[in-house]
Amino acid sequence: MDKHILVTNDDGVLAPGLLALTQEVRKLGKVSILAPDRNWSGGGHVKTLDRALRVKEYRLADGTIAYASDGAPSDCVALAALGYFKEPIDLVVSGINVGANLGHDVTYSGTVTAAMEAVIAGIPGIAVSLEIPETHTGEMDFGPAARAAEKVVRHALENGLPQEILLNVNVPYLRDEEIRGFRLTRQGLRVYHSRLDERIDPRGRPYYWIGGDAPTGVAERGTDIGALAEGYVSVTPLHLDLTAYRMMTDLNTWDWDENTAIPFFELQLQDQKA
Ligand code: MN
């Protein structure tokens, strides 16, 4: 039976990266599209609880029917996972985002948190982002990134992804023949250059803008940042268990009150896992 793939993103349903991704992954199964009706970049992991969600039908540049909601990317995934399309979803792919999602970016990224929502719903999730070179201006070519994404999605459908795992894929902005291949990576160290801009509004009140230069990163071998710097597509498996296992032993040496002490046998178990 045909696999049912949900395509979403955080740049908005009409973003060209979503269309490029759709056209490639369509080769692998039946594609449904449900994405935000606006740009949610940097919106993080959202669950809309205090208002209704509306869904509208759109037509993409190539005539493809797509649906857009006024919720976040993660809301779109939740809608689809909970039955919006009637047929169950086999895999969620989110992107192609304009701009890489590396290191700590994954906590801000609507692209990645859409894939996280898939994992919470028990569905394999893949996030795909395209690096923007510092010097780039004008339109972007999503072709190479879309073809890389197709390969990752194909492998994920063939091999399956374990529960709790999503893949964070980042593609360097290179031509197909310049891309050196795929690298399995861990999260690298992003370096943020955020700066607070304080200005005065027309009523004389201050307002604030989080500005500054685009983030850079430490291009260490084995990391997502390092892979992109060397011209490879980076594939990072992520899980939502953020527990710092190695810290538990240390924490156990603190002078805890007897009633709040962490059971020692659990610590030993976690130690072995770390
Ligand atoms: Mn985005």
Short mmCIF file of N, CA and C in Angstrom, two decimals, residues 23-177:
data_model
loop_
_atom_site.label_atom_id
_atom_site.label_comp_id
_atom_site.label_asym_id
_atom_site.label_seq_id
_atom_site.Cartn_x
_atom_site.Cartn_y
_atom_site.Cartn_z
N GLN A 23 7.33 17.97 -4.44
CA GLN A 23 7.52 17.39 -5.77
C GLN A 23 8.47 16.20 -5.74
N GLU A 24 9.44 16.22 -4.81
CA GLU A 24 10.37 15.08 -4.71
C GLU A 24 9.77 13.90 -3.94
N VAL A 25 9.18 14.17 -2.78
CA VAL A 25 8.71 13.05 -1.94
C VAL A 25 7.43 12.42 -2.49
N ARG A 26 6.79 13.11 -3.42
CA ARG A 26 5.62 12.55 -4.09
C ARG A 26 5.97 11.23 -4.80
N LYS A 27 7.23 11.09 -5.18
CA LYS A 27 7.69 9.85 -5.83
C LYS A 27 7.59 8.66 -4.88
N LEU A 28 7.50 8.92 -3.58
CA LEU A 28 7.61 7.85 -2.59
C LEU A 28 6.27 7.44 -1.99
N GLY A 29 5.21 8.16 -2.34
CA GLY A 29 3.92 7.81 -1.76
C GLY A 29 2.91 8.90 -1.98
N LYS A 30 1.81 8.77 -1.25
CA LYS A 30 0.75 9.77 -1.35
C LYS A 30 1.10 10.94 -0.41
N VAL A 31 1.10 12.15 -0.94
CA VAL A 31 1.47 13.30 -0.13
C VAL A 31 0.24 14.13 0.21
N SER A 32 0.10 14.47 1.50
CA SER A 32 -0.86 15.48 1.92
C SER A 32 -0.09 16.65 2.51
N ILE A 33 -0.59 17.85 2.30
CA ILE A 33 0.11 19.04 2.79
C ILE A 33 -0.78 19.76 3.79
N LEU A 34 -0.24 20.00 4.98
CA LEU A 34 -0.91 20.85 5.97
C LEU A 34 0.19 21.65 6.66
N ALA A 35 0.19 22.93 6.42
CA ALA A 35 1.27 23.79 6.89
C ALA A 35 0.66 25.09 7.41
N PRO A 36 1.43 25.91 8.11
CA PRO A 36 0.87 27.17 8.61
C PRO A 36 0.53 28.13 7.46
N ASP A 37 -0.42 29.00 7.67
CA ASP A 37 -0.81 29.96 6.63
C ASP A 37 0.08 31.20 6.64
N ARG A 38 1.09 31.22 7.51
CA ARG A 38 2.03 32.35 7.59
C ARG A 38 3.38 31.83 8.04
N ASN A 39 4.35 32.74 8.08
CA ASN A 39 5.69 32.34 8.51
C ASN A 39 5.77 32.20 10.03
N TRP A 40 6.16 31.00 10.48
CA TRP A 40 6.28 30.70 11.90
C TRP A 40 7.73 30.48 12.30
N SER A 41 8.66 30.90 11.49
CA SER A 41 10.08 30.64 11.78
C SER A 41 10.44 31.13 13.18
N GLY A 42 11.15 30.30 13.91
CA GLY A 42 11.55 30.67 15.26
C GLY A 42 10.42 30.54 16.26
N GLY A 43 9.32 29.93 15.85
CA GLY A 43 8.15 29.85 16.72
C GLY A 43 8.21 28.76 17.78
N GLY A 44 9.19 27.85 17.69
CA GLY A 44 9.35 26.82 18.71
C GLY A 44 8.22 25.81 18.72
N HIS A 45 8.18 25.01 19.78
CA HIS A 45 7.19 23.94 19.88
C HIS A 45 5.93 24.46 20.54
N VAL A 46 4.88 24.55 19.77
CA VAL A 46 3.65 25.20 20.22
C VAL A 46 2.50 24.20 20.23
N LYS A 47 1.64 24.31 21.24
CA LYS A 47 0.38 23.60 21.22
C LYS A 47 -0.71 24.62 21.48
N THR A 48 -1.53 24.90 20.49
CA THR A 48 -2.58 25.91 20.65
C THR A 48 -3.76 25.29 21.37
N LEU A 49 -4.06 25.84 22.55
CA LEU A 49 -5.12 25.26 23.39
C LEU A 49 -6.27 26.24 23.64
N ASP A 50 -6.03 27.53 23.43
CA ASP A 50 -6.99 28.52 23.91
C ASP A 50 -7.83 29.14 22.80
N ARG A 51 -7.74 28.57 21.60
CA ARG A 51 -8.58 29.11 20.51
C ARG A 51 -8.80 28.02 19.47
N ALA A 52 -9.76 28.26 18.60
CA ALA A 52 -10.05 27.30 17.52
C ALA A 52 -8.96 27.38 16.46
N LEU A 53 -8.77 26.29 15.75
CA LEU A 53 -7.87 26.28 14.59
C LEU A 53 -8.72 26.20 13.33
N ARG A 54 -8.41 27.04 12.38
CA ARG A 54 -9.12 27.04 11.10
C ARG A 54 -8.21 26.48 10.03
N VAL A 55 -8.79 25.74 9.11
CA VAL A 55 -8.00 25.18 8.00
C VAL A 55 -8.61 25.65 6.68
N LYS A 56 -7.75 26.13 5.79
CA LYS A 56 -8.21 26.61 4.47
C LYS A 56 -7.49 25.85 3.38
N GLU A 57 -8.17 25.75 2.24
CA GLU A 57 -7.55 25.08 1.09
C GLU A 57 -6.80 26.10 0.24
N TYR A 58 -5.62 25.70 -0.19
CA TYR A 58 -4.79 26.55 -1.05
C TYR A 58 -4.43 25.75 -2.30
N ARG A 59 -3.96 26.47 -3.32
CA ARG A 59 -3.44 25.81 -4.51
C ARG A 59 -2.01 26.31 -4.69
N LEU A 60 -1.06 25.39 -4.74
CA LEU A 60 0.35 25.78 -4.90
C LEU A 60 0.65 26.14 -6.35
N ALA A 61 1.86 26.65 -6.59
CA ALA A 61 2.24 27.17 -7.91
C ALA A 61 2.07 26.13 -9.02
N ASP A 62 2.22 24.83 -8.69
CA ASP A 62 2.08 23.79 -9.72
C ASP A 62 0.68 23.18 -9.74
N GLY A 63 -0.25 23.80 -9.01
CA GLY A 63 -1.62 23.32 -9.01
C GLY A 63 -1.94 22.34 -7.88
N THR A 64 -0.94 21.91 -7.13
CA THR A 64 -1.15 20.99 -6.02
C THR A 64 -2.09 21.60 -4.98
N ILE A 65 -3.04 20.79 -4.51
CA ILE A 65 -3.92 21.23 -3.43
C ILE A 65 -3.17 21.09 -2.10
N ALA A 66 -3.22 22.14 -1.30
CA ALA A 66 -2.57 22.11 0.01
C ALA A 66 -3.53 22.71 1.03
N TYR A 67 -3.34 22.36 2.29
CA TYR A 67 -4.17 22.92 3.35
C TYR A 67 -3.28 23.72 4.29
N ALA A 68 -3.82 24.80 4.79
CA ALA A 68 -3.07 25.64 5.71
C ALA A 68 -3.93 25.97 6.91
N SER A 69 -3.33 25.94 8.08
CA SER A 69 -4.05 26.31 9.30
C SER A 69 -3.45 27.58 9.87
N ASP A 70 -4.22 28.23 10.75
CA ASP A 70 -3.71 29.44 11.40
C ASP A 70 -2.96 29.09 12.69
N GLY A 71 -2.61 27.83 12.84
CA GLY A 71 -1.81 27.40 13.98
C GLY A 71 -0.34 27.29 13.62
N ALA A 72 0.44 26.82 14.58
CA ALA A 72 1.88 26.63 14.42
C ALA A 72 2.15 25.36 13.60
N PRO A 73 3.39 25.17 13.15
CA PRO A 73 3.73 23.92 12.46
C PRO A 73 3.36 22.68 13.29
N SER A 74 3.65 22.73 14.59
CA SER A 74 3.34 21.57 15.44
C SER A 74 1.82 21.36 15.53
N ASP A 75 1.05 22.44 15.49
CA ASP A 75 -0.42 22.29 15.46
C ASP A 75 -0.85 21.60 14.17
N CYS A 76 -0.21 21.96 13.05
CA CYS A 76 -0.56 21.35 11.77
C CYS A 76 -0.31 19.84 11.83
N VAL A 77 0.81 19.45 12.43
CA VAL A 77 1.12 18.03 12.54
C VAL A 77 0.11 17.34 13.46
N ALA A 78 -0.23 18.01 14.57
CA ALA A 78 -1.21 17.44 15.49
C ALA A 78 -2.55 17.25 14.79
N LEU A 79 -2.98 18.25 14.03
CA LEU A 79 -4.25 18.14 13.28
C LEU A 79 -4.23 16.90 12.38
N ALA A 80 -3.13 16.75 11.63
CA ALA A 80 -3.04 15.63 10.69
C ALA A 80 -2.96 14.30 11.44
N ALA A 81 -2.17 14.26 12.51
CA ALA A 81 -1.98 13.01 13.27
C ALA A 81 -3.29 12.59 13.94
N LEU A 82 -4.12 13.59 14.28
CA LEU A 82 -5.36 13.27 14.99
C LEU A 82 -6.54 13.04 14.04
N GLY A 83 -6.24 13.03 12.73
CA GLY A 83 -7.28 12.57 11.82
C GLY A 83 -7.83 13.55 10.82
N TYR A 84 -7.19 14.72 10.65
CA TYR A 84 -7.72 15.69 9.69
C TYR A 84 -7.92 15.06 8.31
N PHE A 85 -6.95 14.24 7.87
CA PHE A 85 -7.02 13.66 6.53
C PHE A 85 -7.74 12.31 6.46
N LYS A 86 -8.32 11.90 7.59
CA LYS A 86 -9.01 10.60 7.66
C LYS A 86 -8.04 9.42 7.56
N GLU A 87 -7.18 9.40 6.52
CA GLU A 87 -6.22 8.30 6.42
C GLU A 87 -5.04 8.56 7.34
N PRO A 88 -4.52 7.51 8.02
CA PRO A 88 -3.39 7.71 8.92
C PRO A 88 -2.12 8.16 8.18
N ILE A 89 -1.27 8.90 8.89
CA ILE A 89 -0.02 9.42 8.34
C ILE A 89 1.11 8.44 8.68
N ASP A 90 1.91 8.08 7.69
CA ASP A 90 3.04 7.15 7.92
C ASP A 90 4.34 7.87 8.24
N LEU A 91 4.47 9.10 7.75
CA LEU A 91 5.73 9.83 7.96
C LEU A 91 5.45 11.32 7.78
N VAL A 92 6.12 12.14 8.61
CA VAL A 92 6.01 13.60 8.48
C VAL A 92 7.35 14.14 8.03
N VAL A 93 7.35 14.97 6.99
CA VAL A 93 8.58 15.64 6.60
C VAL A 93 8.31 17.14 6.57
N SER A 94 9.21 17.88 7.19
CA SER A 94 9.01 19.31 7.41
C SER A 94 10.11 20.11 6.73
N GLY A 95 9.73 21.06 5.88
CA GLY A 95 10.72 21.89 5.20
C GLY A 95 10.27 22.22 3.79
N ILE A 96 11.17 22.54 2.93
CA ILE A 96 12.59 22.75 3.21
C ILE A 96 12.74 24.15 3.76
N ASN A 97 13.30 24.26 4.96
CA ASN A 97 13.41 25.57 5.59
C ASN A 97 14.49 26.42 4.94
N VAL A 98 14.22 27.70 4.88
CA VAL A 98 15.25 28.66 4.45
C VAL A 98 16.12 28.97 5.65
N GLY A 99 17.32 28.43 5.65
CA GLY A 99 18.24 28.61 6.78
C GLY A 99 18.45 27.31 7.52
N ALA A 100 19.69 27.02 7.85
CA ALA A 100 20.03 25.78 8.56
C ALA A 100 19.47 25.81 9.98
N ASN A 101 19.21 24.63 10.53
CA ASN A 101 18.80 24.49 11.93
C ASN A 101 19.81 23.59 12.63
N LEU A 102 20.78 24.23 13.26
CA LEU A 102 21.96 23.55 13.78
C LEU A 102 22.08 23.76 15.29
N GLY A 103 22.69 22.79 15.96
CA GLY A 103 22.94 22.95 17.40
C GLY A 103 21.66 23.31 18.14
N HIS A 104 21.76 24.34 18.98
CA HIS A 104 20.63 24.75 19.81
C HIS A 104 19.45 25.31 19.00
N ASP A 105 19.66 25.58 17.72
CA ASP A 105 18.56 26.09 16.88
C ASP A 105 17.33 25.18 16.96
N VAL A 106 17.55 23.90 17.19
CA VAL A 106 16.42 22.95 17.10
C VAL A 106 15.31 23.30 18.10
N THR A 107 15.68 24.00 19.19
CA THR A 107 14.66 24.34 20.18
C THR A 107 13.81 25.54 19.73
N TYR A 108 14.35 26.36 18.85
CA TYR A 108 13.59 27.51 18.32
C TYR A 108 12.79 27.15 17.08
N SER A 109 13.33 26.20 16.33
CA SER A 109 12.90 25.96 14.96
C SER A 109 11.49 25.39 14.85
N GLY A 110 10.64 26.08 14.10
CA GLY A 110 9.32 25.51 13.79
C GLY A 110 9.45 24.30 12.89
N THR A 111 10.46 24.31 12.04
CA THR A 111 10.69 23.19 11.13
C THR A 111 10.98 21.91 11.93
N VAL A 112 11.88 22.02 12.89
CA VAL A 112 12.28 20.84 13.67
C VAL A 112 11.18 20.46 14.67
N THR A 113 10.54 21.45 15.28
CA THR A 113 9.52 21.11 16.28
C THR A 113 8.29 20.46 15.62
N ALA A 114 8.08 20.71 14.33
CA ALA A 114 7.02 19.98 13.61
C ALA A 114 7.36 18.49 13.58
N ALA A 115 8.63 18.17 13.34
CA ALA A 115 9.07 16.76 13.34
C ALA A 115 9.00 16.18 14.76
N MET A 116 9.26 17.03 15.76
CA MET A 116 9.15 16.58 17.16
C MET A 116 7.69 16.22 17.48
N GLU A 117 6.78 17.02 16.98
CA GLU A 117 5.35 16.75 17.21
C GLU A 117 4.96 15.41 16.58
N ALA A 118 5.55 15.12 15.42
CA ALA A 118 5.28 13.83 14.78
C ALA A 118 5.69 12.70 15.70
N VAL A 119 6.89 12.82 16.27
CA VAL A 119 7.41 11.78 17.16
C VAL A 119 6.49 11.60 18.37
N ILE A 120 5.98 12.71 18.90
CA ILE A 120 5.06 12.64 20.04
C ILE A 120 3.79 11.88 19.64
N ALA A 121 3.39 12.04 18.38
CA ALA A 121 2.20 11.34 17.88
C ALA A 121 2.52 9.90 17.46
N GLY A 122 3.79 9.49 17.62
CA GLY A 122 4.16 8.12 17.26
C GLY A 122 4.42 7.91 15.78
N ILE A 123 4.70 9.01 15.07
CA ILE A 123 4.94 8.95 13.63
C ILE A 123 6.38 9.38 13.36
N PRO A 124 7.10 8.70 12.47
CA PRO A 124 8.46 9.14 12.16
C PRO A 124 8.46 10.57 11.60
N GLY A 125 9.43 11.37 12.02
CA GLY A 125 9.50 12.77 11.61
C GLY A 125 10.88 13.11 11.07
N ILE A 126 10.89 13.90 10.00
CA ILE A 126 12.14 14.34 9.40
C ILE A 126 12.04 15.83 9.12
N ALA A 127 13.04 16.59 9.59
CA ALA A 127 13.10 18.03 9.32
C ALA A 127 14.22 18.29 8.32
N VAL A 128 13.95 19.14 7.35
CA VAL A 128 14.95 19.43 6.31
C VAL A 128 15.14 20.93 6.20
N SER A 129 16.38 21.37 6.31
CA SER A 129 16.68 22.79 6.24
C SER A 129 17.85 23.03 5.30
N LEU A 130 17.80 24.17 4.62
CA LEU A 130 18.83 24.53 3.65
C LEU A 130 19.60 25.73 4.17
N GLU A 131 20.92 25.55 4.21
CA GLU A 131 21.80 26.63 4.65
C GLU A 131 21.67 27.84 3.69
N ILE A 132 21.67 29.03 4.25
CA ILE A 132 21.76 30.23 3.39
C ILE A 132 23.19 30.75 3.51
N PRO A 133 23.93 30.76 2.41
CA PRO A 133 25.28 31.32 2.50
C PRO A 133 25.22 32.81 2.84
N GLU A 134 26.21 33.27 3.57
CA GLU A 134 26.24 34.66 4.04
C GLU A 134 26.08 35.66 2.91
N THR A 135 26.63 35.30 1.75
CA THR A 135 26.66 36.25 0.63
C THR A 135 25.44 36.15 -0.26
N HIS A 136 24.50 35.22 0.08
CA HIS A 136 23.42 34.94 -0.84
C HIS A 136 22.37 36.06 -0.88
N THR A 137 21.95 36.40 -2.08
CA THR A 137 20.80 37.30 -2.24
C THR A 137 19.89 36.70 -3.30
N GLY A 138 18.63 37.10 -3.29
CA GLY A 138 17.68 36.67 -4.32
C GLY A 138 17.09 35.31 -4.05
N GLU A 139 16.54 34.71 -5.10
CA GLU A 139 15.83 33.43 -4.94
C GLU A 139 16.79 32.29 -4.64
N MET A 140 16.27 31.26 -3.99
CA MET A 140 17.12 30.11 -3.65
C MET A 140 16.74 28.92 -4.53
N ASP A 141 17.73 28.09 -4.82
CA ASP A 141 17.49 26.85 -5.56
C ASP A 141 17.34 25.72 -4.54
N PHE A 142 16.12 25.20 -4.44
CA PHE A 142 15.85 24.13 -3.47
C PHE A 142 16.06 22.74 -4.06
N GLY A 143 16.44 22.66 -5.34
CA GLY A 143 16.55 21.37 -6.02
C GLY A 143 17.47 20.38 -5.33
N PRO A 144 18.74 20.72 -5.12
CA PRO A 144 19.65 19.75 -4.48
C PRO A 144 19.16 19.32 -3.09
N ALA A 145 18.63 20.26 -2.31
CA ALA A 145 18.15 19.93 -0.97
C ALA A 145 16.94 19.00 -1.05
N ALA A 146 16.07 19.25 -2.04
CA ALA A 146 14.88 18.40 -2.20
C ALA A 146 15.30 16.98 -2.59
N ARG A 147 16.31 16.86 -3.45
CA ARG A 147 16.78 15.52 -3.84
C ARG A 147 17.45 14.81 -2.66
N ALA A 148 18.18 15.56 -1.85
CA ALA A 148 18.78 14.96 -0.64
C ALA A 148 17.68 14.50 0.31
N ALA A 149 16.65 15.33 0.45
CA ALA A 149 15.53 14.99 1.34
C ALA A 149 14.83 13.73 0.87
N GLU A 150 14.65 13.60 -0.44
CA GLU A 150 13.99 12.41 -1.00
C GLU A 150 14.75 11.16 -0.61
N LYS A 151 16.07 11.26 -0.68
CA LYS A 151 16.91 10.11 -0.33
C LYS A 151 16.72 9.72 1.15
N VAL A 152 16.72 10.72 2.02
CA VAL A 152 16.58 10.45 3.45
C VAL A 152 15.20 9.86 3.74
N VAL A 153 14.17 10.43 3.13
CA VAL A 153 12.80 9.94 3.36
C VAL A 153 12.68 8.51 2.84
N ARG A 154 13.28 8.26 1.67
CA ARG A 154 13.22 6.90 1.09
C ARG A 154 13.87 5.89 2.06
N HIS A 155 15.05 6.22 2.55
CA HIS A 155 15.72 5.33 3.51
C HIS A 155 14.88 5.14 4.77
N ALA A 156 14.27 6.21 5.24
CA ALA A 156 13.47 6.13 6.48
C ALA A 156 12.25 5.24 6.26
N LEU A 157 11.64 5.33 5.08
CA LEU A 157 10.48 4.48 4.79
C LEU A 157 10.90 3.02 4.66
N GLU A 158 12.06 2.80 4.05
CA GLU A 158 12.54 1.42 3.85
C GLU A 158 12.98 0.77 5.16
N ASN A 159 13.72 1.53 5.96
CA ASN A 159 14.29 0.96 7.18
C ASN A 159 13.44 1.18 8.42
N GLY A 160 12.57 2.17 8.37
CA GLY A 160 11.80 2.54 9.56
C GLY A 160 12.66 3.33 10.52
N LEU A 161 12.01 4.18 11.30
CA LEU A 161 12.73 4.92 12.34
C LEU A 161 12.22 4.42 13.68
N PRO A 162 13.12 4.24 14.66
CA PRO A 162 12.60 3.81 15.96
C PRO A 162 11.69 4.88 16.57
N GLN A 163 10.76 4.45 17.40
CA GLN A 163 9.90 5.38 18.13
C GLN A 163 10.80 6.38 18.85
N GLU A 164 10.33 7.59 19.00
CA GLU A 164 11.04 8.61 19.78
C GLU A 164 12.16 9.30 19.01
N ILE A 165 12.46 8.84 17.79
CA ILE A 165 13.59 9.42 17.06
C ILE A 165 13.10 10.23 15.87
N LEU A 166 13.64 11.42 15.73
CA LEU A 166 13.42 12.19 14.51
C LEU A 166 14.78 12.48 13.88
N LEU A 167 14.76 12.79 12.59
CA LEU A 167 16.00 13.12 11.90
C LEU A 167 16.01 14.60 11.56
N ASN A 168 17.09 15.26 11.91
CA ASN A 168 17.28 16.67 11.56
C ASN A 168 18.30 16.74 10.43
N VAL A 169 17.80 17.09 9.24
CA VAL A 169 18.64 17.09 8.04
C VAL A 169 18.96 18.53 7.66
N ASN A 170 20.23 18.82 7.45
CA ASN A 170 20.66 20.14 6.99
C ASN A 170 21.50 19.98 5.73
N VAL A 171 21.19 20.81 4.74
CA VAL A 171 21.84 20.66 3.44
C VAL A 171 22.65 21.92 3.15
N PRO A 172 23.90 21.75 2.72
CA PRO A 172 24.69 22.93 2.35
C PRO A 172 24.18 23.53 1.05
N TYR A 173 24.37 24.82 0.87
CA TYR A 173 23.88 25.46 -0.36
C TYR A 173 24.90 25.27 -1.47
N LEU A 174 24.83 24.09 -2.09
CA LEU A 174 25.77 23.70 -3.16
C LEU A 174 24.98 23.05 -4.28
N ARG A 175 25.62 22.94 -5.45
CA ARG A 175 25.00 22.20 -6.56
C ARG A 175 25.11 20.70 -6.27
N ASP A 176 24.25 19.91 -6.92
CA ASP A 176 24.25 18.45 -6.68
C ASP A 176 25.65 17.86 -6.73
N GLU A 177 26.40 18.23 -7.78
CA GLU A 177 27.72 17.61 -7.97
C GLU A 177 28.75 18.12 -6.97
#
